[in-house]
Short mmCIF file of C-alpha atoms and ligand atoms in Angstrom, two decimals:
data_model
loop_
_atom_site.label_atom_id
_atom_site.label_comp_id
_atom_site.label_asym_id
_atom_site.label_seq_id
_atom_site.Cartn_x
_atom_site.Cartn_y
_atom_site.Cartn_z
CA MET A 1 -15.44 -43.39 -3.05
CA SER A 2 -13.74 -40.20 -2.12
CA PHE A 3 -15.13 -36.98 -1.12
CA ASP A 4 -14.41 -35.75 -4.77
CA THR A 5 -16.83 -38.27 -6.36
CA VAL A 6 -19.95 -36.81 -7.93
CA ASP A 7 -22.83 -39.03 -8.20
CA LEU A 8 -25.96 -36.89 -9.02
CA ALA A 9 -27.99 -39.93 -9.85
CA ARG A 10 -27.46 -40.83 -5.97
CA LEU A 11 -27.76 -37.60 -4.81
CA ARG A 12 -31.30 -36.84 -6.62
CA GLY A 13 -32.56 -40.02 -5.60
CA LEU A 14 -32.11 -39.49 -1.92
CA SER A 15 -35.26 -39.14 0.15
CA GLY A 16 -34.22 -36.35 2.53
CA GLY A 17 -35.07 -32.81 2.27
CA LYS A 18 -32.04 -31.38 0.99
CA TRP A 19 -32.61 -32.98 -2.70
CA ARG A 20 -36.12 -33.20 -2.54
CA ARG A 21 -37.44 -29.89 -1.35
CA TYR A 22 -36.69 -28.07 -4.97
CA GLY A 23 -36.91 -29.40 -8.48
CA ASP A 24 -34.20 -31.13 -10.44
CA ASP A 25 -33.09 -27.90 -11.99
CA VAL A 26 -31.91 -26.60 -8.71
CA LEU A 27 -28.54 -27.23 -7.08
CA PRO A 28 -29.13 -27.46 -3.36
CA ALA A 29 -26.75 -26.04 -0.92
CA TRP A 30 -28.81 -25.06 2.13
CA VAL A 31 -29.60 -27.49 5.02
CA ALA A 32 -26.63 -29.12 6.94
CA ASP A 33 -26.50 -32.46 5.28
CA MET A 34 -23.38 -33.49 3.44
CA ASP A 35 -23.39 -34.58 -0.05
CA PHE A 36 -20.54 -37.29 0.84
CA LEU A 37 -21.24 -41.12 1.62
CA GLN A 38 -20.72 -42.02 5.33
CA ALA A 39 -18.00 -43.82 6.67
CA GLN A 40 -17.90 -47.18 5.79
CA PRO A 41 -18.23 -48.78 9.14
CA LEU A 42 -21.43 -46.74 9.62
CA ARG A 43 -22.72 -47.82 6.39
CA ASP A 44 -21.81 -51.39 7.42
CA TYR A 45 -23.91 -51.19 10.08
CA VAL A 46 -27.07 -50.15 8.48
CA ALA A 47 -26.57 -52.81 5.79
CA ARG A 48 -26.25 -55.42 8.64
CA ALA A 49 -29.39 -53.98 10.45
CA ALA A 50 -31.34 -54.33 7.40
CA ALA A 51 -30.25 -57.75 6.53
CA THR A 52 -30.71 -59.19 10.07
CA GLY A 53 -34.10 -57.19 10.32
CA ASP A 54 -32.62 -55.31 13.45
CA LEU A 55 -35.30 -52.70 13.42
CA GLY A 56 -37.12 -53.17 16.85
CA TYR A 57 -36.97 -51.10 19.90
CA PRO A 58 -33.67 -50.21 20.92
CA PHE A 59 -31.96 -51.24 24.30
CA LYS A 60 -30.65 -48.18 25.63
CA GLU A 61 -29.05 -49.68 28.43
CA GLY A 62 -26.95 -52.14 26.21
CA PRO A 63 -23.36 -52.55 26.43
CA GLU A 64 -20.99 -49.69 25.77
CA PRO A 65 -23.65 -47.05 26.81
CA LEU A 66 -23.21 -43.70 24.42
CA GLU A 67 -22.81 -41.67 27.36
CA GLN A 68 -19.66 -43.80 28.37
CA VAL A 69 -18.52 -43.75 24.68
CA PHE A 70 -19.04 -39.86 24.35
CA ALA A 71 -16.99 -39.26 27.83
CA GLU A 72 -14.26 -41.45 26.74
CA ARG A 73 -13.88 -39.67 23.30
CA ALA A 74 -13.92 -36.20 24.90
CA MET A 75 -11.04 -36.89 26.84
CA ARG A 76 -9.26 -38.46 24.00
CA ARG A 77 -10.10 -35.64 21.18
CA TYR A 78 -10.48 -32.66 23.48
CA GLY A 79 -8.70 -33.34 26.97
CA TRP A 80 -12.22 -32.78 28.49
CA ARG A 81 -13.24 -34.96 31.66
CA ILE A 82 -16.97 -35.72 31.66
CA GLU A 83 -18.20 -38.30 34.26
CA PRO A 84 -20.73 -40.27 32.19
CA GLU A 85 -23.38 -39.58 34.96
CA ARG A 86 -23.56 -36.07 33.69
CA ILE A 87 -24.86 -36.87 30.44
CA GLU A 88 -28.33 -37.32 29.39
CA LEU A 89 -29.38 -38.54 25.74
CA LEU A 90 -31.37 -36.17 23.81
CA ILE A 91 -33.44 -36.79 20.35
CA ASP A 92 -31.50 -33.98 18.88
CA VAL A 93 -29.77 -30.63 20.02
CA VAL A 94 -32.81 -28.50 18.85
CA GLN A 95 -34.78 -30.46 21.20
CA GLY A 96 -32.00 -29.18 23.84
CA LEU A 97 -32.27 -25.61 22.60
CA TYR A 98 -36.27 -25.50 23.37
CA LEU A 99 -35.68 -27.19 26.74
CA GLY A 100 -33.00 -24.45 27.29
CA PHE A 101 -35.84 -21.87 26.81
CA ASP A 102 -38.52 -24.04 28.54
CA MET A 103 -36.59 -24.99 31.63
CA PHE A 104 -34.86 -21.86 32.57
CA CYS A 105 -37.28 -19.03 31.42
CA GLU A 106 -40.94 -18.19 32.51
CA PRO A 107 -42.95 -17.05 29.19
CA GLY A 108 -41.86 -13.39 28.61
CA GLN A 109 -38.50 -13.99 29.76
CA GLY A 110 -35.80 -14.92 27.34
CA GLY A 111 -32.19 -15.45 26.24
CA ILE A 112 -29.38 -13.29 25.13
CA ILE A 113 -28.01 -14.92 21.67
CA PRO A 114 -25.33 -13.30 19.46
CA THR A 115 -26.48 -13.24 15.76
CA PRO A 116 -26.20 -14.32 13.25
CA ILE A 117 -27.43 -17.82 14.45
CA TYR A 118 -28.54 -21.22 13.50
CA PRO A 119 -32.45 -20.44 12.96
CA ASN A 120 -33.64 -22.97 15.29
CA PHE A 121 -32.01 -20.85 18.35
CA LEU A 122 -34.55 -18.19 17.24
CA SER A 123 -37.57 -20.57 16.39
CA ALA A 124 -36.83 -22.21 19.93
CA ALA A 125 -37.75 -18.82 21.66
CA ALA A 126 -40.66 -17.94 19.51
CA ASP A 127 -42.09 -21.16 19.81
CA THR A 128 -42.25 -21.32 23.54
CA GLY A 129 -43.23 -17.70 24.14
CA ARG A 130 -39.96 -16.71 25.33
CA ARG A 131 -37.87 -13.66 24.22
CA ALA A 132 -34.65 -14.17 21.97
CA ILE A 133 -32.58 -10.95 22.64
CA GLN A 134 -30.58 -10.48 19.33
CA CYS A 135 -26.85 -9.06 19.72
CA PRO A 136 -25.38 -8.73 16.31
CA MET A 137 -21.66 -9.55 16.05
CA VAL A 138 -19.43 -7.13 14.49
CA VAL A 139 -16.41 -7.78 11.86
CA GLN A 140 -13.41 -6.25 12.76
CA ASP A 141 -10.06 -6.98 11.23
CA GLY A 142 -11.55 -9.57 8.95
CA ARG A 143 -13.36 -11.50 11.80
CA PHE A 144 -16.59 -12.07 13.21
CA LEU A 145 -16.32 -10.97 16.90
CA ILE A 146 -18.99 -10.84 19.64
CA ASP A 147 -19.88 -7.36 20.73
CA PHE A 148 -19.50 -7.79 24.46
CA ASP A 149 -20.40 -4.56 25.72
CA ALA A 150 -23.64 -4.42 23.39
CA MET A 151 -24.27 -7.84 24.75
CA ALA A 152 -24.01 -6.80 28.66
CA ALA A 153 -25.94 -3.64 27.84
CA ALA A 154 -28.88 -5.69 26.03
CA ILE A 155 -29.39 -7.99 29.10
CA ASP A 156 -32.25 -6.97 31.06
CA ASP A 157 -34.14 -8.56 34.32
CA GLY A 158 -36.15 -11.05 32.27
CA THR A 159 -32.79 -12.49 30.74
CA ARG A 160 -32.05 -15.85 32.13
CA VAL A 161 -30.08 -17.84 29.48
CA LEU A 162 -27.22 -17.26 27.33
CA MET A 163 -27.38 -19.30 24.28
CA PHE A 164 -24.56 -19.73 21.86
CA CYS A 165 -22.83 -22.17 19.42
CA ASN A 166 -19.23 -22.63 18.84
CA PRO A 167 -17.79 -23.46 16.49
CA HIS A 168 -20.36 -20.91 15.17
CA ASN A 169 -22.88 -21.52 12.58
CA PRO A 170 -23.19 -19.70 10.31
CA THR A 171 -19.94 -17.59 10.55
CA GLY A 172 -17.59 -20.60 11.16
CA ARG A 173 -16.01 -18.73 13.93
CA VAL A 174 -14.18 -20.94 16.53
CA PHE A 175 -13.94 -18.57 19.77
CA GLU A 176 -10.80 -18.14 21.34
CA ARG A 177 -10.04 -18.51 25.10
CA GLY A 178 -10.23 -14.65 25.61
CA GLU A 179 -13.64 -14.68 24.00
CA LEU A 180 -15.00 -17.64 25.84
CA GLU A 181 -13.82 -16.00 28.96
CA ALA A 182 -15.59 -12.87 28.21
CA LEU A 183 -18.87 -14.67 27.74
CA ALA A 184 -18.21 -16.49 31.03
CA ASP A 185 -17.82 -13.39 32.75
CA ILE A 186 -21.27 -12.06 31.32
CA ALA A 187 -23.09 -15.40 32.22
CA LEU A 188 -21.40 -15.05 36.01
CA ARG A 189 -22.09 -11.31 36.34
CA HIS A 190 -25.79 -11.65 35.14
CA ASP A 191 -26.35 -15.06 36.69
CA LEU A 192 -27.47 -16.77 33.51
CA VAL A 193 -27.53 -20.29 32.54
CA VAL A 194 -25.56 -21.18 29.65
CA ILE A 195 -26.66 -23.25 26.73
CA ALA A 196 -23.39 -24.13 24.57
CA ASP A 197 -24.21 -25.93 21.27
CA GLU A 198 -20.79 -27.23 20.33
CA ILE A 199 -22.13 -29.69 17.65
CA PHE A 200 -19.40 -28.66 15.20
CA ALA A 201 -16.61 -29.37 17.51
CA ASP A 202 -14.86 -31.73 15.15
CA VAL A 203 -14.88 -29.94 11.93
CA VAL A 204 -12.19 -27.11 13.06
CA TYR A 205 -9.65 -26.00 10.26
CA GLU A 206 -6.01 -25.52 10.83
CA GLY A 207 -4.55 -22.94 13.03
CA HIS A 208 -8.05 -22.86 15.20
CA GLU A 209 -8.75 -25.06 18.56
CA TYR A 210 -12.07 -26.10 19.81
CA ILE A 211 -12.30 -25.39 23.47
CA PRO A 212 -15.33 -27.01 25.48
CA PHE A 213 -16.94 -23.76 27.14
CA GLU A 214 -17.47 -25.77 30.73
CA THR A 215 -13.74 -26.24 30.78
CA LEU A 216 -13.28 -22.70 31.54
CA GLY A 217 -13.46 -23.30 35.41
CA PRO A 218 -15.89 -24.82 37.89
CA ASP A 219 -18.03 -21.62 38.38
CA ILE A 220 -18.88 -21.57 34.72
CA ARG A 221 -19.31 -25.59 34.44
CA ALA A 222 -21.76 -25.24 37.16
CA ARG A 223 -24.31 -23.29 35.04
CA THR A 224 -23.51 -24.73 31.70
CA ILE A 225 -25.39 -27.33 29.54
CA THR A 226 -23.33 -28.46 26.40
CA TYR A 227 -24.94 -30.26 23.63
CA HIS A 228 -23.05 -32.44 21.25
CA SER A 229 -24.21 -34.77 18.36
CA ALA A 230 -22.39 -37.06 15.73
CA THR A 231 -24.79 -36.11 13.11
CA LYS A 232 -23.18 -32.77 11.64
CA THR A 233 -19.69 -34.31 11.63
CA PHE A 234 -20.81 -37.95 10.24
CA ASN A 235 -23.57 -36.90 7.86
CA LEU A 236 -26.26 -38.73 9.95
CA GLY A 237 -28.58 -35.91 10.11
CA GLY A 238 -31.88 -38.21 10.02
CA THR A 239 -30.57 -40.65 12.86
CA ARG A 240 -31.82 -38.33 15.65
CA VAL A 241 -29.61 -38.47 18.64
CA ALA A 242 -27.68 -35.89 20.67
CA VAL A 243 -26.12 -35.63 24.16
CA ALA A 244 -26.53 -32.91 26.85
CA VAL A 245 -23.60 -32.58 29.25
CA PHE A 246 -24.94 -31.21 32.71
CA GLY A 247 -22.28 -29.12 34.48
CA SER A 248 -24.32 -29.14 38.20
CA GLU A 249 -26.45 -31.68 39.44
CA ALA A 250 -28.91 -28.74 39.91
CA LEU A 251 -29.11 -28.45 36.36
CA ARG A 252 -29.62 -32.14 35.42
CA LYS A 253 -32.14 -32.37 38.15
CA ARG A 254 -34.16 -29.81 36.61
CA PHE A 255 -33.89 -31.63 33.30
CA LYS A 256 -35.12 -34.92 34.89
CA GLU A 257 -38.06 -33.06 35.98
CA VAL A 258 -39.47 -33.11 32.31
CA PRO A 259 -41.82 -36.25 31.65
CA GLY A 260 -39.20 -38.67 29.99
CA ARG A 261 -41.89 -39.61 27.31
CA LEU A 262 -42.52 -36.00 26.41
CA LEU A 263 -38.85 -36.23 25.05
CA GLY A 264 -39.59 -38.73 22.69
CA GLY A 265 -37.89 -42.00 22.02
CA HIS A 266 -34.87 -42.90 19.77
CA ASN A 267 -34.84 -44.95 16.83
CA CYS A 268 -32.97 -48.06 16.63
CA LEU A 269 -30.28 -46.76 14.19
CA GLY A 270 -29.17 -43.49 15.96
CA ILE A 271 -27.64 -44.71 18.98
CA PRO A 272 -25.55 -47.37 17.43
CA LEU A 273 -24.46 -45.17 14.68
CA SER A 274 -23.46 -42.50 17.02
CA ARG A 275 -21.32 -45.11 18.83
CA ILE A 276 -19.52 -46.33 16.25
CA ALA A 277 -18.99 -43.13 14.68
CA TRP A 278 -17.69 -41.67 18.06
CA ARG A 279 -15.70 -44.66 18.63
CA ASP A 280 -14.30 -46.13 15.29
CA CYS A 281 -14.43 -43.36 12.88
CA ASP A 282 -11.83 -40.66 13.51
CA ASP A 283 -10.15 -41.50 10.22
CA TRP A 284 -12.87 -40.34 8.12
CA ILE A 285 -12.83 -36.74 10.02
CA THR A 286 -9.14 -36.88 9.15
CA GLY A 287 -10.13 -36.77 5.56
CA LEU A 288 -12.75 -34.58 5.90
CA VAL A 289 -11.66 -31.52 7.40
CA PRO A 290 -8.88 -30.91 4.96
CA TYR A 291 -11.18 -31.62 2.15
CA LEU A 292 -13.73 -29.07 3.55
CA GLN A 293 -10.88 -26.53 4.18
CA ALA A 294 -9.68 -26.84 0.64
CA ASN A 295 -13.25 -26.19 -0.59
CA ARG A 296 -13.55 -23.15 1.97
CA ASP A 297 -10.35 -21.79 0.18
CA PHE A 298 -11.64 -22.54 -3.12
CA ILE A 299 -14.71 -20.47 -2.40
CA THR A 300 -12.53 -17.39 -0.96
CA GLU A 301 -10.75 -17.29 -4.22
CA PHE A 302 -13.79 -17.65 -6.39
CA LEU A 303 -15.64 -14.73 -4.29
CA ALA A 304 -12.74 -12.55 -4.50
CA SER A 305 -12.32 -12.93 -8.07
CA ARG A 306 -15.69 -13.28 -9.71
CA MET A 307 -18.08 -12.05 -7.00
CA PRO A 308 -15.89 -9.23 -5.19
CA ALA A 309 -19.02 -7.40 -4.14
CA VAL A 310 -19.97 -10.06 -1.88
CA ARG A 311 -18.65 -9.50 1.72
CA TYR A 312 -17.29 -12.60 3.14
CA VAL A 313 -15.37 -13.84 6.05
CA PRO A 314 -13.40 -17.05 5.45
CA PRO A 315 -14.78 -19.41 7.98
CA GLU A 316 -12.57 -21.25 10.66
CA ALA A 317 -14.79 -24.40 11.20
CA ALA A 318 -17.91 -26.09 9.71
CA TYR A 319 -19.10 -26.00 6.38
CA PHE A 320 -20.95 -22.60 5.61
CA ALA A 321 -20.09 -19.62 3.67
CA TRP A 322 -21.90 -16.58 5.21
CA MET A 323 -22.16 -14.29 2.28
CA ASP A 324 -23.44 -10.66 2.61
CA CYS A 325 -24.74 -9.64 -0.67
CA SER A 326 -26.07 -5.93 0.62
CA GLU A 327 -23.81 -4.45 -2.07
CA LEU A 328 -25.46 -6.39 -4.94
CA ASP A 329 -28.91 -5.10 -3.96
CA LEU A 330 -30.56 -8.07 -5.76
CA PRO A 331 -34.44 -7.69 -6.17
CA GLY A 332 -36.34 -9.82 -3.86
CA GLY A 333 -33.16 -10.51 -1.61
CA PRO A 334 -30.23 -12.89 -2.31
CA TYR A 335 -32.24 -15.86 -1.29
CA GLU A 336 -34.97 -15.45 -3.72
CA TYR A 337 -32.88 -14.12 -6.58
CA PHE A 338 -30.31 -17.04 -6.67
CA LEU A 339 -32.96 -19.56 -6.51
CA GLU A 340 -34.78 -17.85 -9.46
CA HIS A 341 -31.86 -16.79 -11.34
CA ALA A 342 -29.02 -19.40 -10.60
CA GLN A 343 -31.14 -21.94 -9.83
CA VAL A 344 -29.05 -22.87 -6.39
CA ALA A 345 -30.90 -23.03 -3.11
CA LEU A 346 -29.08 -21.40 -0.36
CA SER A 347 -30.20 -20.74 3.19
CA ASN A 348 -32.08 -17.52 3.80
CA GLY A 349 -30.04 -15.05 5.85
CA PRO A 350 -33.13 -13.44 7.70
CA ASP A 351 -33.73 -16.60 9.42
CA PHE A 352 -30.39 -16.22 11.14
CA GLY A 353 -31.70 -12.85 12.80
CA LYS A 354 -32.00 -9.32 11.73
CA ILE A 355 -28.40 -8.89 11.01
CA GLY A 356 -28.91 -11.63 8.17
CA LYS A 357 -31.19 -9.46 6.10
CA HIS A 358 -29.23 -9.34 2.89
CA CYS A 359 -26.93 -12.55 3.48
CA VAL A 360 -27.28 -16.00 2.39
CA ARG A 361 -25.40 -19.15 3.92
CA LEU A 362 -24.11 -21.76 1.23
CA ASN A 363 -23.48 -25.38 2.53
CA TYR A 364 -20.09 -26.36 0.77
CA ALA A 365 -19.95 -29.89 2.17
CA THR A 366 -20.12 -31.08 -1.41
CA PRO A 367 -17.82 -32.58 -3.99
CA ARG A 368 -15.32 -29.70 -5.31
CA ALA A 369 -16.81 -30.12 -8.88
CA LEU A 370 -20.35 -29.69 -7.70
CA LEU A 371 -19.23 -26.57 -5.69
CA GLU A 372 -17.73 -24.98 -8.69
CA GLN A 373 -21.17 -25.53 -10.74
CA ILE A 374 -23.03 -23.92 -7.77
CA LEU A 375 -20.52 -20.87 -7.39
CA GLU A 376 -20.49 -20.67 -11.29
CA ARG A 377 -24.37 -20.56 -11.14
CA LEU A 378 -24.24 -17.68 -8.81
CA ALA A 379 -21.65 -15.54 -10.32
CA GLY A 380 -23.16 -16.23 -13.72
CA SER A 381 -26.72 -14.89 -12.36
CA ILE A 382 -25.20 -11.52 -11.47
CA GLU A 383 -22.89 -11.38 -14.72
CA LYS A 384 -26.12 -11.60 -16.98
C1 PLP B 1 -25.56 -25.27 15.13
C2 PLP B 1 -26.55 -26.39 15.14
N1 PLP B 1 -27.10 -27.07 15.93
C3 PLP B 1 -28.00 -28.03 15.98
C4 PLP B 1 -28.13 -28.33 14.40
C5 PLP B 1 -29.19 -29.49 14.64
O1 PLP B 1 -28.86 -30.53 15.31
P1 PLP B 1 -30.09 -31.64 15.48
O2 PLP B 1 -30.14 -32.26 14.20
O3 PLP B 1 -29.38 -32.62 16.58
O4 PLP B 1 -31.09 -31.11 16.17
C6 PLP B 1 -27.75 -27.91 13.51
C7 PLP B 1 -27.72 -28.69 12.05
O5 PLP B 1 -27.34 -28.05 11.00
C8 PLP B 1 -26.55 -26.90 13.71
O6 PLP B 1 -26.11 -26.24 12.83
#
């Protein structure tokens, strides 16, 4: 099987939300599952577990703890030194976002967040009774940038955390060192805890480099919690494991005050699969990233020629096209319009913050032929 393989019968038979939520006439390009089969070692593990009935309670303390595997990988791939004792396992990254608000803000206090942003950042604030202070990014010279002056001005007495993700969902920006330093400067000046969601670190295109935020320096590390997970890179969304890297003992201690059982328990597949993914599946990434980059280029050309009214900045990472459809002025908004008239399910821009009002996000982690169909449907619906 290659990334190009289209097997609609397989996809329509999956039990997950991506292909089940909408009817069989709809092509789904929303939630961040990929339409590719996972790397062979991962599939072999699941087959072996099923064949041997290996579905009991997991043994987290077993050989090769995931913390160790992640730390070794961080050094190997990013030159990032992490003592494994600084790592704690979470069920998922979104849990970490909720914890960020819950641990460091009182009700009514909140966090500053560059927007648009992966919607669960905003839900995490809303659901915990905290404030999400949205700081809209700006497009300058064909790139999404954080408006650092606006960010500093929006911070008030109740702002306790700075939350961001890098590489960035949904714009696909990979922030450069200077930009990360500007964020660090704001965090230091305003005494903010930094919650850095770096889940897309492995899906970075040619010409761009992922820099772990906490590596900027000891001061910034001491106030940063970083989240990673194998689930986005290796298409393991349902297997539910993430790691939290604590930049100081004080931050870790705060986390340890949360009763462990409230954090939930891991399932028996997640930890072994993350271990295999992080230890043995670099080759898979080597194939995946150029494929996604070529999909990105395909979209760039398609939109320029067939949907020029859509404002779009080619992403530098991840697998989302963030499309501003303001100029199309589509009745009901672009999400509803494309679902009804193109039978394509995209993610709804307003969920990503106020700045996303006229936007949609397209997940292009799909075989080229399916991507082509998705784009043809979108274009056809506005050419009618
Ligand atoms: C930026 C970002 N963070 C977190 C997640 C979800 O991660 P998890 O399933 O570990 O909660 C996603 C999923 O798409 C994401 O895009």
